[in-house]
Amino acid sequence: MPKGTVKWFNRVKGFGFIEKEDGNDVFVHKSDVDSGTLNEGDEVEFELGEAPDGRACAISVSKVE
């Protein structure tokens, strides 16, 4: 399961970006976050999925303890 760090997350709009270990960013939506929200700097694990527009996105996102 890939890991990364939350680059930023807008709680009002409900989305943000995770920086993957390889340095690339991936989109994340609040509906794919197990805890419902994320904070900048959170370490997370996730699976890669595909957004409706065809871009990669993070799904099944959970914080790493």
Coordinates of C-alpha atoms in Angstrom, one line a residue:
M1 CA 0.0 0.0 0.0
P2 CA 1.5 3.4 -1.0
K3 CA 2.4 5.9 1.7
G4 CA 2.7 9.7 1.5
T5 CA 2.4 13.0 3.3
V6 CA -0.6 15.3 3.1
K7 CA 0.6 18.4 1.2
W8 CA -2.6 20.3 1.9
F9 CA -6.3 19.6 2.5
N10 CA -9.1 22.1 2.4
R11 CA -11.8 21.0 4.9
V12 CA -14.4 23.4 3.5
K13 CA -14.0 22.3 -0.1
G14 CA -13.3 18.7 1.0
F15 CA -10.2 17.9 -1.1
G16 CA -6.5 18.2 -1.2
F17 CA -3.3 16.6 -2.3
I18 CA -1.0 13.9 -1.0
E19 CA 2.7 13.9 -1.8
K20 CA 3.7 10.3 -2.6
E21 CA 7.0 8.8 -1.6
D22 CA 8.2 9.2 -5.2
G23 CA 7.6 13.0 -5.0
N24 CA 4.5 13.1 -7.2
D25 CA 1.2 14.5 -6.0
V26 CA -2.1 12.7 -6.0
F27 CA -5.6 14.1 -5.5
V28 CA -7.7 13.1 -2.5
H29 CA -11.4 13.7 -1.8
K30 CA -12.9 13.7 1.7
S31 CA -15.2 10.8 0.7
D32 CA -12.1 8.6 0.4
V33 CA -10.6 9.5 3.8
D34 CA -11.4 6.9 6.5
S35 CA -11.4 9.6 9.3
G36 CA -13.2 12.2 7.1
T37 CA -10.5 14.8 7.2
L38 CA -6.8 15.3 7.0
N39 CA -4.3 17.8 8.2
E40 CA -1.2 19.2 6.4
G41 CA 1.8 17.0 7.3
D42 CA -0.2 13.9 8.2
E43 CA 1.5 10.6 7.2
V44 CA -1.0 8.4 5.3
E45 CA -1.5 5.1 3.5
F46 CA -3.8 4.8 0.5
E47 CA -4.6 2.9 -2.6
L48 CA -4.5 4.4 -6.1
G49 CA -7.8 4.8 -7.9
E50 CA -9.0 6.7 -10.9
A51 CA -11.1 9.9 -10.8
P52 CA -14.1 10.4 -13.2
D53 CA -11.8 12.6 -15.4
G54 CA -9.3 9.8 -15.7
R55 CA -6.6 11.2 -13.4
A56 CA -5.1 9.2 -10.6
C57 CA -6.5 9.7 -7.1
A58 CA -6.0 8.4 -3.6
I59 CA -8.7 6.1 -2.2
S60 CA -9.1 4.2 1.1
V61 CA -6.9 6.8 2.8
S62 CA -5.9 6.2 6.4
K63 CA -3.5 8.0 8.8
V64 CA -0.4 6.2 9.8
E65 CA 0.0 6.0 13.6

